[in-house]
Short mmCIF file of C-alpha atoms in Angstrom, two decimals:
data_model
loop_
_atom_site.label_atom_id
_atom_site.label_comp_id
_atom_site.label_asym_id
_atom_site.label_seq_id
_atom_site.Cartn_x
_atom_site.Cartn_y
_atom_site.Cartn_z
CA MET A 882 -5.10 29.88 -6.71
CA GLY A 883 -3.15 26.63 -7.06
CA THR A 884 -5.20 23.55 -7.93
CA VAL A 885 -3.01 21.11 -9.87
CA CYS A 886 -4.49 18.46 -12.16
CA VAL A 887 -2.35 15.77 -13.84
CA LYS A 888 -4.42 13.91 -16.45
CA GLY A 889 -3.14 10.72 -18.10
CA VAL A 890 0.45 11.97 -18.32
CA SER A 891 3.14 9.86 -19.95
CA LYS A 892 6.72 10.82 -20.75
CA VAL A 893 9.00 9.01 -23.19
CA TYR A 894 12.68 9.84 -23.63
CA ALA A 895 14.47 8.91 -26.84
CA SER A 896 17.43 6.69 -26.05
CA GLY A 897 19.77 8.35 -28.54
CA HIS A 898 21.19 4.96 -29.52
CA ARG A 899 20.59 3.44 -32.93
CA HIS A 900 19.70 0.04 -31.50
CA GLY A 901 18.42 1.14 -28.10
CA GLY A 902 14.75 1.45 -27.22
CA ASP A 903 13.10 4.60 -25.96
CA VAL A 904 12.67 5.01 -22.19
CA LEU A 905 9.16 5.29 -20.74
CA ALA A 906 9.64 7.38 -17.58
CA LEU A 907 5.97 8.01 -16.68
CA ASP A 908 2.97 6.00 -17.78
CA ASN A 909 -0.59 7.34 -17.71
CA ALA A 910 -0.26 9.15 -14.39
CA SER A 911 -3.30 11.01 -13.06
CA PHE A 912 -3.83 12.82 -9.75
CA MET A 913 -4.99 16.14 -8.31
CA VAL A 914 -3.50 18.44 -5.69
CA GLY A 915 -5.94 20.80 -4.03
CA ASP A 916 -5.42 24.53 -3.55
CA ARG A 917 -3.02 25.21 -0.62
CA GLU A 918 -2.40 21.49 -0.15
CA PHE A 919 1.05 20.04 0.58
CA CYS A 920 1.60 16.93 -1.55
CA SER A 921 4.66 14.68 -1.61
CA ILE A 922 5.58 12.44 -4.55
CA LEU A 923 7.35 9.41 -3.11
CA GLY A 924 9.15 6.53 -4.74
CA HIS A 925 12.39 4.78 -5.66
CA SER A 926 15.21 6.60 -7.45
CA GLY A 927 14.50 6.62 -11.18
CA CYS A 928 10.72 6.17 -10.81
CA GLY A 929 9.89 9.45 -12.57
CA LYS A 930 9.50 11.80 -9.58
CA THR A 931 11.79 14.50 -10.92
CA THR A 932 10.37 14.03 -14.42
CA MET A 933 6.92 14.79 -13.00
CA LEU A 934 8.24 17.91 -11.28
CA ASN A 935 9.95 19.11 -14.48
CA LEU A 936 6.67 18.66 -16.36
CA LEU A 937 4.77 20.62 -13.70
CA ALA A 938 7.39 23.38 -13.82
CA GLY A 939 7.06 23.61 -17.60
CA PHE A 940 10.71 22.64 -18.19
CA GLU A 941 9.59 19.66 -20.30
CA GLU A 942 6.48 18.67 -22.24
CA PRO A 943 4.54 15.44 -21.72
CA SER A 944 4.51 12.81 -24.47
CA ALA A 945 0.82 12.25 -23.71
CA GLY A 946 -1.76 13.70 -21.36
CA GLU A 947 -2.07 17.16 -19.86
CA LEU A 948 -1.02 19.12 -16.77
CA LEU A 949 -3.26 21.97 -15.58
CA VAL A 950 -2.98 24.61 -12.86
CA ASP A 951 -6.33 26.22 -12.09
CA GLY A 952 -7.63 24.83 -15.37
CA VAL A 953 -4.84 26.39 -17.46
CA SER A 954 -2.51 24.05 -19.34
CA VAL A 955 1.14 24.10 -18.25
CA ALA A 956 2.99 25.27 -21.35
CA ARG A 957 6.20 26.93 -20.14
CA PRO A 958 8.02 28.00 -16.96
CA THR A 959 6.48 30.93 -15.09
CA TRP A 960 6.87 32.68 -11.72
CA ARG A 961 3.44 31.28 -10.83
CA ARG A 962 5.17 27.89 -10.38
CA THR A 963 8.55 28.33 -8.68
CA VAL A 964 11.10 25.58 -8.03
CA VAL A 965 13.46 24.87 -5.13
CA PHE A 966 16.31 22.72 -6.43
CA GLN A 967 18.46 20.19 -4.60
CA ASP A 968 21.67 22.14 -5.33
CA TYR A 969 20.33 25.55 -4.13
CA ALA A 970 20.94 27.25 -7.55
CA LEU A 971 21.89 30.57 -5.93
CA PHE A 972 23.89 33.21 -7.79
CA PRO A 973 27.30 33.20 -6.04
CA TRP A 974 28.08 36.82 -6.98
CA MET A 975 24.85 38.10 -5.36
CA THR A 976 24.22 38.69 -1.67
CA VAL A 977 21.44 36.86 0.15
CA SER A 978 19.04 39.79 -0.28
CA GLU A 979 19.96 40.18 -3.96
CA ASN A 980 19.29 36.49 -4.57
CA VAL A 981 15.87 36.72 -2.90
CA ALA A 982 15.09 39.87 -4.90
CA PHE A 983 16.04 38.35 -8.26
CA GLY A 984 12.58 37.14 -9.26
CA LEU A 985 11.02 40.38 -8.05
CA ARG A 986 13.32 42.31 -10.37
CA MET A 987 12.20 40.07 -13.25
CA LYS A 988 8.60 40.91 -12.32
CA LYS A 989 9.57 44.61 -12.32
CA VAL A 990 8.40 45.10 -8.75
CA PRO A 991 9.29 48.66 -7.59
CA ALA A 992 12.43 49.00 -5.46
CA ARG A 993 10.68 49.96 -2.21
CA GLU A 994 8.21 47.08 -2.52
CA ARG A 995 11.09 44.70 -3.37
CA GLU A 996 12.91 45.75 -0.23
CA ARG A 997 9.82 45.17 1.91
CA ILE A 998 9.14 41.70 0.46
CA VAL A 999 12.78 40.60 0.75
CA GLY A 1000 12.84 41.74 4.38
CA GLU A 1001 9.65 39.80 5.16
CA GLN A 1002 10.90 36.63 3.49
CA LEU A 1003 14.30 36.71 5.19
CA GLN A 1004 12.55 37.27 8.53
CA LEU A 1005 10.29 34.31 7.79
CA VAL A 1006 13.23 31.94 7.17
CA GLY A 1007 15.32 33.35 10.03
CA LEU A 1008 18.03 34.96 7.91
CA ALA A 1009 17.36 38.70 8.33
CA SER A 1010 20.80 39.21 9.89
CA PHE A 1011 22.51 37.53 6.90
CA ALA A 1012 21.07 39.79 4.19
CA THR A 1013 24.45 41.13 3.08
CA ARG A 1014 26.29 37.79 3.15
CA TYR A 1015 27.19 35.79 0.04
CA PRO A 1016 26.21 32.13 -0.55
CA HIS A 1017 29.74 30.83 0.11
CA GLU A 1018 29.55 32.31 3.61
CA LEU A 1019 26.48 30.24 4.49
CA SER A 1020 25.95 26.63 5.55
CA GLY A 1021 24.06 24.26 3.24
CA GLY A 1022 20.92 24.54 5.34
CA MET A 1023 21.07 28.34 5.28
CA ARG A 1024 21.56 28.35 1.50
CA GLN A 1025 18.48 26.20 1.09
CA ARG A 1026 16.50 28.61 3.26
CA VAL A 1027 17.57 31.42 0.92
CA SER A 1028 16.34 29.30 -2.02
CA ILE A 1029 12.96 28.84 -0.34
CA ALA A 1030 12.71 32.57 0.46
CA ARG A 1031 13.55 33.42 -3.17
CA ALA A 1032 10.91 31.01 -4.46
CA LEU A 1033 8.22 32.38 -2.13
CA ALA A 1034 9.10 36.05 -2.66
CA VAL A 1035 7.41 36.22 -6.07
CA ASP A 1036 4.14 34.96 -4.51
CA PRO A 1037 3.73 31.84 -6.68
CA ASP A 1038 0.54 29.80 -6.87
CA VAL A 1039 2.52 26.55 -6.64
CA LEU A 1040 5.88 25.85 -4.98
CA LEU A 1041 7.71 22.82 -6.44
CA MET A 1042 10.58 21.22 -4.49
CA ASP A 1043 12.96 18.63 -5.95
CA GLU A 1044 14.48 16.73 -2.99
CA PRO A 1045 15.57 20.08 -1.53
CA PHE A 1046 17.28 18.60 1.52
CA ALA A 1047 18.99 15.60 -0.09
CA ALA A 1048 22.43 17.29 -0.15
CA LEU A 1049 22.34 18.03 3.59
CA ASP A 1050 23.70 15.85 6.38
CA ALA A 1051 21.19 14.05 8.59
CA GLN A 1052 21.19 16.70 11.32
CA ASN A 1053 20.70 19.63 8.94
CA ARG A 1054 18.11 17.69 6.95
CA ALA A 1055 16.04 17.09 10.10
CA ALA A 1056 16.39 20.77 11.03
CA MET A 1057 15.23 21.89 7.57
CA GLN A 1058 12.26 19.52 7.66
CA GLN A 1059 11.24 21.11 10.95
CA GLU A 1060 11.82 24.58 9.49
CA LEU A 1061 9.60 23.88 6.48
CA GLY A 1062 6.99 22.38 8.77
CA ARG A 1063 7.10 25.58 10.84
CA LEU A 1064 6.65 27.73 7.73
CA ILE A 1065 3.61 25.66 6.71
CA ALA A 1066 2.11 25.92 10.20
CA GLN A 1067 2.76 29.68 10.46
CA SER A 1068 1.32 30.54 7.07
CA ALA A 1069 -2.13 32.03 7.36
CA ALA A 1070 -4.67 29.93 5.47
CA GLN A 1071 -5.12 32.63 2.83
CA ALA A 1072 -1.33 32.99 2.34
CA ARG A 1073 -0.44 29.30 2.20
CA LYS A 1074 0.87 27.97 -1.10
CA THR A 1075 0.16 24.75 -2.92
CA MET A 1076 3.36 22.76 -2.42
CA ILE A 1077 4.58 19.65 -4.23
CA LEU A 1078 7.65 17.90 -2.84
CA VAL A 1079 9.61 15.17 -4.60
CA THR A 1080 11.32 12.90 -2.06
CA HIS A 1081 12.48 9.34 -1.47
CA SER A 1082 12.25 9.81 2.30
CA ILE A 1083 9.16 8.27 3.89
CA ASP A 1084 9.63 10.28 7.10
CA GLU A 1085 9.98 13.55 5.19
CA ALA A 1086 6.76 12.84 3.32
CA ILE A 1087 4.82 12.03 6.49
CA LEU A 1088 6.20 14.96 8.49
CA LEU A 1089 5.23 17.55 5.87
CA SER A 1090 2.36 16.31 3.72
CA ASP A 1091 -1.40 16.55 3.55
CA ARG A 1092 -1.31 13.95 0.75
CA ILE A 1093 1.27 11.45 -0.47
CA ILE A 1094 1.42 10.09 -4.04
CA VAL A 1095 3.40 6.84 -4.30
CA LEU A 1096 4.92 5.97 -7.70
CA THR A 1097 5.87 2.51 -8.90
CA ARG A 1098 9.31 1.73 -10.24
CA ARG A 1099 9.93 2.90 -13.80
CA PRO A 1100 7.78 3.43 -15.68
CA GLY A 1101 6.24 5.57 -12.96
CA ARG A 1102 2.57 4.84 -12.40
CA ILE A 1103 0.38 5.97 -9.51
CA LYS A 1104 0.45 3.16 -6.97
CA ALA A 1105 -1.29 4.95 -4.10
CA ASP A 1106 -2.81 8.33 -3.27
CA ILE A 1107 -2.96 8.70 0.52
CA GLU A 1108 -4.47 11.50 2.60
CA VAL A 1109 -2.46 12.28 5.75
CA THR A 1110 -4.77 13.30 8.59
CA LEU A 1111 -2.24 13.24 11.45
CA PRO A 1112 -2.26 16.45 13.56
CA ARG A 1113 0.61 18.94 13.21
CA PRO A 1114 3.30 19.04 14.38
CA ARG A 1115 3.78 15.37 13.56
CA ASP A 1116 5.06 13.03 16.28
CA GLU A 1117 7.33 10.27 14.95
CA ALA A 1118 6.55 8.13 18.01
CA ASP A 1119 2.78 8.37 17.51
CA GLU A 1120 1.06 5.09 16.66
CA GLY A 1121 -0.75 6.64 13.69
CA TYR A 1122 2.57 7.94 12.35
CA LEU A 1123 4.21 4.52 12.72
CA ARG A 1124 1.24 2.78 11.11
CA LEU A 1125 1.39 5.09 8.08
CA LYS A 1126 5.17 4.64 7.87
CA ARG A 1127 4.75 0.85 7.76
CA ARG A 1128 2.09 1.16 5.07
CA LEU A 1129 4.27 3.39 2.90
CA ARG A 1130 7.31 1.17 3.40
CA ASP A 1131 5.28 -1.86 2.30
CA LEU A 1132 4.00 0.00 -0.77
CA ILE A 1133 7.48 1.08 -1.84
CA HIS A 1134 9.27 -2.16 -1.14
CA ASP A 1135 6.53 -4.33 -2.61
CA GLU A 1136 8.05 -3.69 -6.01
CA ALA A 1137 9.94 -6.15 -8.16
CA SER A 1138 13.55 -5.09 -8.59
CA PRO A 1139 14.35 -3.87 -12.09
CA SER A 1140 15.64 -6.62 -14.33
#
């Protein structure tokens, strides 16, 4: 359903300047994400996290290497790999239910089935009573819940999230982390999605992930691939949690500052 394989992927961006060198954003990165696994990609700003997500979404092509989902090469964007963006990316002229239904319309899902799916997704994210509201009437956390419901409504194989809570204040961010953790815990094993989260927050990665990929500073290389075996829900005061947090902090900060 959603096994992701990244094989020797590099990404080079042309500088656009006559005398400037090209920028190597990712360098020979390889890792796998299992079906229905939640994986976080963690690292400093500018280390290639978002570049990796854009490649997995099919928004960009790698300069070298290959990205596969269930053995099929990623060639273009598709509803099978949906993205939750940092800035919500909701249509302001559409209601909450219309936003959630957008991808279903593109898939030509019949109206009655669309209505059922939208209702289920809004119930899942706790926004059933806001179906007729518009994005400007919602808080940032509520808008991001609409984005997650819209992404899940089309039943993707892989859900990609690009620092989805970065624009929220600390209180709302913590609430949304708990909300996403609840959605993961409530999903039946057969209904759970493969999820890949880009984040620079160590706590967010530990709270949500089954696996954590740590990238080096640019050019992004795989520095560590760590399985998280802590029981859910995660306890931030637990000794195992604190031990993993120290390990990840050491990995991230044991990097020479860019010259």
